[in-house]
Amino acid sequence: MRNFANHKLLLPLAALVAMPAFAATNLVQNGDFEQSSGVGQLAQNIATTAAWTVGATLPPDAGAAPFVFIVDDTADDGHHNDVGGFRSVFHDTYGWNVHVYGPGNGHANGFSSSVNGGHFLGADAAYANAPISQTISGLTAGHTYTLSFEYASAQFTDADGDYHSGWNVDLGGSQVGSVSNDVASHGFAAWKTFSTTFTASTASSTLTFLATGGPTGLPPFSLLDGVSITENIVTPPPPVPEPASVALLLAGAGVVGLVARRRNGRSAA
């Protein structure tokens, strides 16, 4: 009987500290670009990636298809493997085989995959640059969210000279982020993570990435992976009982203890 009384006393205390658990959901579809096929320019239909749309070149470049690529870090793409384990050959309808500097072609510049591995996105900021975008649904106006992504910088093997590259990030017509790397000739700027918070104003909004960099002709190649948008769910603290409630709870505990002792005494008698 003593144990039962103690358990009944613990139940209201447990209720005061119980907190619900929430799992954050990524509202970006195919944010790691793993739902992709092929390796090469997206606009040439050599490669595809789900949920993302490639826009027109900015500024318009007559006859040039947007230089936005899907890359894969697996061992071989069926053409070449010059970057020590990376599918870094961008083979398109023009028959180009463009490589990225890396350990496989004699440059120990630290070229590596992102945390996500597998497929990632690449765009030339200084030639036939084009935005890549996705409409994000499931937002709640007035709620806050965290946008994060991985980014890096690389250079094609047909280019020489120092360069810089990065990304401008737009959400619903407003810039919400900008990142950039300064990189030495043939160098590689390792993967980094960018993160920012924003408050939604509508139920859906268009997320857009546009590569930045220069100088023209190197090219400054911007890499992107691991894009996510998750809601910042704030769990309210457990309510603090008022003094009168605490006193009542303690008084109840005393009564329960007294009854338990009397019952134990009668049983012993």
CSV table of C-alpha atoms in Angstrom, one decimal:
chain,number,residue,atom,x,y,z
A,1,MET,CA,0.0,0.0,0.0
A,2,ARG,CA,2.9,2.3,0.7
A,3,ASN,CA,4.3,2.0,-2.8
A,4,PHE,CA,0.9,2.6,-4.4
A,5,ALA,CA,0.5,5.8,-2.4
A,6,ASN,CA,4.0,7.0,-3.4
A,7,HIS,CA,3.2,6.4,-7.1
A,8,LYS,CA,0.0,8.4,-6.9
A,9,LEU,CA,2.0,11.2,-5.4
A,10,LEU,CA,4.5,11.1,-8.3
A,11,LEU,CA,1.9,11.3,-11.1
A,12,PRO,CA,0.9,14.9,-10.7
A,13,LEU,CA,4.6,15.9,-10.4
A,14,ALA,CA,5.4,14.0,-13.6
A,15,ALA,CA,2.6,15.8,-15.4
A,16,LEU,CA,4.2,19.1,-14.5
A,17,VAL,CA,7.5,18.3,-16.3
A,18,ALA,CA,6.3,16.3,-19.3
A,19,MET,CA,7.3,18.0,-22.5
A,20,PRO,CA,6.2,17.0,-26.1
A,21,ALA,CA,8.9,15.9,-28.6
A,22,PHE,CA,8.9,17.4,-32.1
A,23,ALA,CA,10.8,16.3,-35.2
A,24,ALA,CA,11.8,19.1,-37.6
A,25,THR,CA,10.7,18.4,-41.2
A,26,ASN,CA,12.7,19.7,-44.1
A,27,LEU,CA,10.3,21.6,-46.4
A,28,VAL,CA,12.8,21.6,-49.3
A,29,GLN,CA,12.3,18.7,-51.7
A,30,ASN,CA,15.4,17.0,-53.0
A,31,GLY,CA,17.6,19.5,-51.0
A,32,ASP,CA,20.6,17.1,-51.2
A,33,PHE,CA,20.1,16.5,-55.0
A,34,GLU,CA,20.1,12.8,-54.6
A,35,GLN,CA,16.9,12.4,-56.7
A,36,SER,CA,19.0,13.1,-59.8
A,37,SER,CA,20.0,11.2,-62.9
A,38,GLY,CA,23.0,11.7,-65.2
A,39,VAL,CA,25.9,14.0,-64.9
A,40,GLY,CA,26.1,17.3,-66.8
A,41,GLN,CA,24.1,20.4,-67.7
A,42,LEU,CA,20.5,20.4,-66.5
A,43,ALA,CA,19.3,22.7,-69.3
A,44,GLN,CA,20.6,20.3,-72.0
A,45,ASN,CA,18.5,17.4,-70.5
A,46,ILE,CA,21.8,15.4,-70.0
A,47,ALA,CA,21.1,15.4,-66.3
A,48,THR,CA,17.9,15.9,-64.3
A,49,THR,CA,17.1,16.6,-60.7
A,50,ALA,CA,13.7,16.5,-59.1
A,51,ALA,CA,11.8,19.5,-57.7
A,52,TRP,CA,14.3,22.2,-59.0
A,53,THR,CA,13.8,24.5,-62.0
A,54,VAL,CA,16.6,26.1,-63.9
A,55,GLY,CA,15.8,29.6,-65.2
A,56,ALA,CA,17.2,31.6,-68.2
A,57,THR,CA,20.7,32.9,-68.3
A,58,LEU,CA,21.3,36.2,-66.6
A,59,PRO,CA,22.0,38.4,-68.5
A,60,PRO,CA,20.5,36.7,-71.6
A,61,ASP,CA,23.2,35.0,-73.6
A,62,ALA,CA,22.1,34.2,-77.1
A,63,GLY,CA,22.8,30.6,-78.0
A,64,ALA,CA,24.2,29.6,-74.6
A,65,ALA,CA,22.4,27.1,-72.4
A,66,PRO,CA,22.5,27.8,-68.6
A,67,PHE,CA,25.8,26.5,-67.2
A,68,VAL,CA,24.2,24.7,-64.3
A,69,PHE,CA,25.3,21.1,-63.6
A,70,ILE,CA,24.6,18.0,-61.5
A,71,VAL,CA,27.8,16.4,-60.3
A,72,ASP,CA,28.3,13.1,-58.6
A,73,ASP,CA,31.1,12.0,-56.2
A,74,THR,CA,30.9,8.3,-57.2
A,75,ALA,CA,34.0,6.6,-58.6
A,76,ASP,CA,33.3,6.6,-62.4
A,77,ASP,CA,30.9,8.4,-64.7
A,78,GLY,CA,31.6,6.3,-67.8
A,79,HIS,CA,33.8,9.0,-69.4
A,80,HIS,CA,36.8,9.9,-67.2
A,81,ASN,CA,37.7,9.9,-63.5
A,82,ASP,CA,40.3,12.6,-63.1
A,83,VAL,CA,39.5,13.9,-59.7
A,84,GLY,CA,40.4,11.0,-57.4
A,85,GLY,CA,36.9,9.4,-57.0
A,86,PHE,CA,34.7,12.2,-58.3
A,87,ARG,CA,32.3,12.3,-61.3
A,88,SER,CA,33.7,15.7,-62.2
A,89,VAL,CA,33.5,15.4,-66.0
A,90,PHE,CA,30.8,17.5,-67.4
A,91,HIS,CA,30.0,15.8,-70.7
A,92,ASP,CA,27.3,17.5,-72.8
A,93,THR,CA,25.9,17.5,-76.3
A,94,TYR,CA,28.9,19.6,-77.5
A,95,GLY,CA,31.2,16.8,-76.6
A,96,TRP,CA,33.0,18.8,-73.9
A,97,ASN,CA,34.9,16.8,-71.2
A,98,VAL,CA,35.6,19.5,-68.6
A,99,HIS,CA,37.3,18.4,-65.4
A,100,VAL,CA,37.6,20.0,-62.0
A,101,TYR,CA,41.1,20.4,-60.4
A,102,GLY,CA,41.6,17.8,-57.7
A,103,PRO,CA,43.9,15.1,-56.4
A,104,GLY,CA,43.2,12.7,-59.3
A,105,ASN,CA,44.8,15.1,-61.8
A,106,GLY,CA,47.8,16.0,-59.8
A,107,HIS,CA,46.5,18.8,-57.6
A,108,ALA,CA,46.3,18.0,-53.9
A,109,ASN,CA,44.0,21.0,-53.3
A,110,GLY,CA,41.7,19.3,-50.8
A,111,PHE,CA,38.8,18.7,-53.3
A,112,SER,CA,36.3,16.6,-51.5
A,113,SER,CA,32.6,15.7,-51.2
A,114,SER,CA,30.1,17.5,-49.0
A,115,VAL,CA,28.7,16.0,-45.8
A,116,ASN,CA,25.8,14.7,-47.8
A,117,GLY,CA,28.0,13.0,-50.4
A,118,GLY,CA,26.5,11.7,-53.7
A,119,HIS,CA,25.1,14.3,-56.1
A,120,PHE,CA,25.6,18.1,-55.7
A,121,LEU,CA,25.0,21.2,-57.8
A,122,GLY,CA,27.5,23.3,-59.7
A,123,ALA,CA,27.1,26.6,-61.6
A,124,ASP,CA,29.5,28.9,-63.5
A,125,ALA,CA,29.0,32.4,-62.2
A,126,ALA,CA,30.7,34.1,-65.1
A,127,TYR,CA,29.3,32.3,-68.1
A,128,ALA,CA,25.7,31.5,-69.0
A,129,ASN,CA,24.8,31.9,-65.3
A,130,ALA,CA,21.2,31.0,-64.4
A,131,PRO,CA,19.2,30.8,-61.2
A,132,ILE,CA,17.9,27.5,-59.9
A,133,SER,CA,14.7,27.6,-57.8
A,134,GLN,CA,12.0,25.7,-56.0
A,135,THR,CA,8.6,26.7,-54.6
A,136,ILE,CA,8.5,25.9,-50.9
A,137,SER,CA,5.1,25.0,-49.5
A,138,GLY,CA,3.9,24.2,-46.0
A,139,LEU,CA,5.0,27.5,-44.4
A,140,THR,CA,2.9,29.2,-41.8
A,141,ALA,CA,2.7,33.0,-41.8
A,142,GLY,CA,4.2,34.5,-38.6
A,143,HIS,CA,6.3,31.4,-37.8
A,144,THR,CA,10.1,31.4,-37.9
A,145,TYR,CA,12.2,29.0,-39.9
A,146,THR,CA,15.9,28.2,-40.4
A,147,LEU,CA,17.4,28.0,-43.9
A,148,SER,CA,20.7,26.2,-44.3
A,149,PHE,CA,22.9,24.8,-47.0
A,150,GLU,CA,26.4,23.6,-47.8
A,151,TYR,CA,28.6,25.5,-50.3
A,152,ALA,CA,32.1,25.2,-51.8
A,153,SER,CA,34.2,26.6,-54.8
A,154,ALA,CA,36.1,24.9,-57.5
A,155,GLN,CA,37.8,25.6,-60.9
A,156,PHE,CA,37.8,23.8,-64.2
A,157,THR,CA,41.0,22.3,-65.5
A,158,ASP,CA,40.9,24.5,-68.6
A,159,ALA,CA,41.3,27.7,-66.5
A,160,ASP,CA,44.1,29.4,-64.6
A,161,GLY,CA,44.2,32.3,-62.2
A,162,ASP,CA,42.8,33.3,-58.8
A,163,TYR,CA,39.1,33.5,-58.6
A,164,HIS,CA,36.1,34.0,-56.2
A,165,SER,CA,32.7,32.3,-56.2
A,166,GLY,CA,29.6,31.9,-54.1
A,167,TRP,CA,25.8,32.2,-54.0
A,168,ASN,CA,23.1,34.8,-53.6
A,169,VAL,CA,20.0,33.3,-52.0
A,170,ASP,CA,16.5,34.8,-52.5
A,171,LEU,CA,13.3,33.9,-50.8
A,172,GLY,CA,10.0,35.3,-52.0
A,173,GLY,CA,11.7,38.2,-53.8
A,174,SER,CA,14.0,39.2,-51.0
A,175,GLN,CA,17.7,38.3,-50.5
A,176,VAL,CA,18.1,36.2,-47.4
A,177,GLY,CA,21.7,35.2,-47.7
A,178,SER,CA,25.0,35.7,-49.6
A,179,VAL,CA,28.2,33.7,-49.4
A,180,SER,CA,31.6,33.9,-51.2
A,181,ASN,CA,35.0,32.3,-51.3
A,182,ASP,CA,38.3,33.8,-52.5
A,183,VAL,CA,40.3,30.9,-54.0
A,184,ALA,CA,43.9,30.6,-55.5
A,185,SER,CA,44.4,29.3,-59.0
A,186,HIS,CA,43.6,25.6,-59.3
A,187,GLY,CA,42.5,25.7,-55.6
A,188,PHE,CA,39.4,24.4,-53.9
A,189,ALA,CA,37.4,26.1,-51.1
A,190,ALA,CA,36.2,23.4,-48.8
A,191,TRP,CA,32.6,22.8,-48.0
A,192,LYS,CA,31.1,25.2,-45.4
A,193,THR,CA,27.6,25.6,-43.9
A,194,PHE,CA,25.5,28.7,-44.1
A,195,SER,CA,22.5,29.2,-41.9
A,196,THR,CA,20.0,32.0,-41.3
A,197,THR,CA,16.5,32.4,-39.8
A,198,PHE,CA,13.5,34.1,-41.3
A,199,THR,CA,9.8,34.7,-40.5
A,200,ALA,CA,7.3,33.5,-43.1
A,201,SER,CA,4.8,35.9,-44.5
A,202,THR,CA,2.9,33.5,-46.8
A,203,ALA,CA,2.1,29.8,-47.0
A,204,SER,CA,4.5,29.3,-49.9
A,205,SER,CA,7.5,31.1,-51.2
A,206,THR,CA,10.1,30.6,-54.0
A,207,LEU,CA,13.6,29.8,-52.9
A,208,THR,CA,16.3,30.8,-55.5
A,209,PHE,CA,20.0,30.3,-55.7
A,210,LEU,CA,22.2,32.3,-58.2
A,211,ALA,CA,25.9,31.6,-58.5
A,212,THR,CA,28.2,34.6,-58.0
A,213,GLY,CA,31.9,35.1,-58.8
A,214,GLY,CA,34.6,36.2,-61.2
A,215,PRO,CA,36.5,37.1,-63.2
A,216,THR,CA,34.8,36.0,-66.4
A,217,GLY,CA,36.4,33.1,-68.2
A,218,LEU,CA,38.1,31.2,-65.4
A,219,PRO,CA,35.4,30.0,-64.6
A,220,PRO,CA,34.5,30.6,-60.9
A,221,PHE,CA,32.5,27.4,-60.2
A,222,SER,CA,30.1,27.5,-57.3
A,223,LEU,CA,29.0,24.2,-55.6
A,224,LEU,CA,25.8,23.6,-53.6
A,225,ASP,CA,24.4,20.8,-51.5
A,226,GLY,CA,22.3,20.0,-48.4
A,227,VAL,CA,19.6,22.7,-48.7
A,228,SER,CA,17.0,22.7,-46.0
A,229,ILE,CA,14.3,24.8,-44.4
A,230,THR,CA,12.9,23.7,-41.0
A,231,GLU,CA,10.5,25.4,-38.7
A,232,ASN,CA,11.9,26.6,-35.4
A,233,ILE,CA,9.5,24.9,-33.0
A,234,VAL,CA,9.6,26.5,-29.5
A,235,THR,CA,8.5,24.1,-26.7
A,236,PRO,CA,6.9,26.1,-23.9
A,237,PRO,CA,8.4,25.5,-20.5
A,238,PRO,CA,6.4,23.5,-18.0
A,239,PRO,CA,4.0,25.7,-15.9
A,240,VAL,CA,5.2,26.8,-12.5
A,241,PRO,CA,2.7,25.9,-9.9
A,242,GLU,CA,1.4,28.8,-7.8
A,243,PRO,CA,2.3,28.9,-4.1
A,244,ALA,CA,-1.2,27.9,-3.0
A,245,SER,CA,-1.1,24.9,-5.3
A,246,VAL,CA,2.3,23.8,-4.0
A,247,ALA,CA,1.0,24.1,-0.4
A,248,LEU,CA,-2.1,22.1,-1.3
A,249,LEU,CA,0.1,19.4,-3.0
A,250,LEU,CA,2.4,19.2,0.1
A,251,ALA,CA,-0.6,19.0,2.4
A,252,GLY,CA,-2.1,16.2,0.3
A,253,ALA,CA,1.3,14.4,0.4
A,254,GLY,CA,1.3,14.7,4.2
A,255,VAL,CA,-2.2,13.2,4.5
A,256,VAL,CA,-1.3,10.3,2.1
A,257,GLY,CA,1.8,9.6,4.2
A,258,LEU,CA,-0.2,9.7,7.5
A,259,VAL,CA,-2.9,7.3,6.2
A,260,ALA,CA,-0.2,5.0,4.9
A,261,ARG,CA,1.5,4.9,8.3
A,262,ARG,CA,-1.8,4.2,10.1
A,263,ARG,CA,-2.6,1.4,7.8
A,264,ASN,CA,0.8,-0.1,8.2
A,265,GLY,CA,0.4,0.2,12.0
A,266,ARG,CA,-2.9,-1.6,12.0
A,267,SER,CA,-1.4,-4.3,9.8
A,268,ALA,CA,1.4,-4.8,12.2
A,269,ALA,CA,-1.0,-5.0,15.1
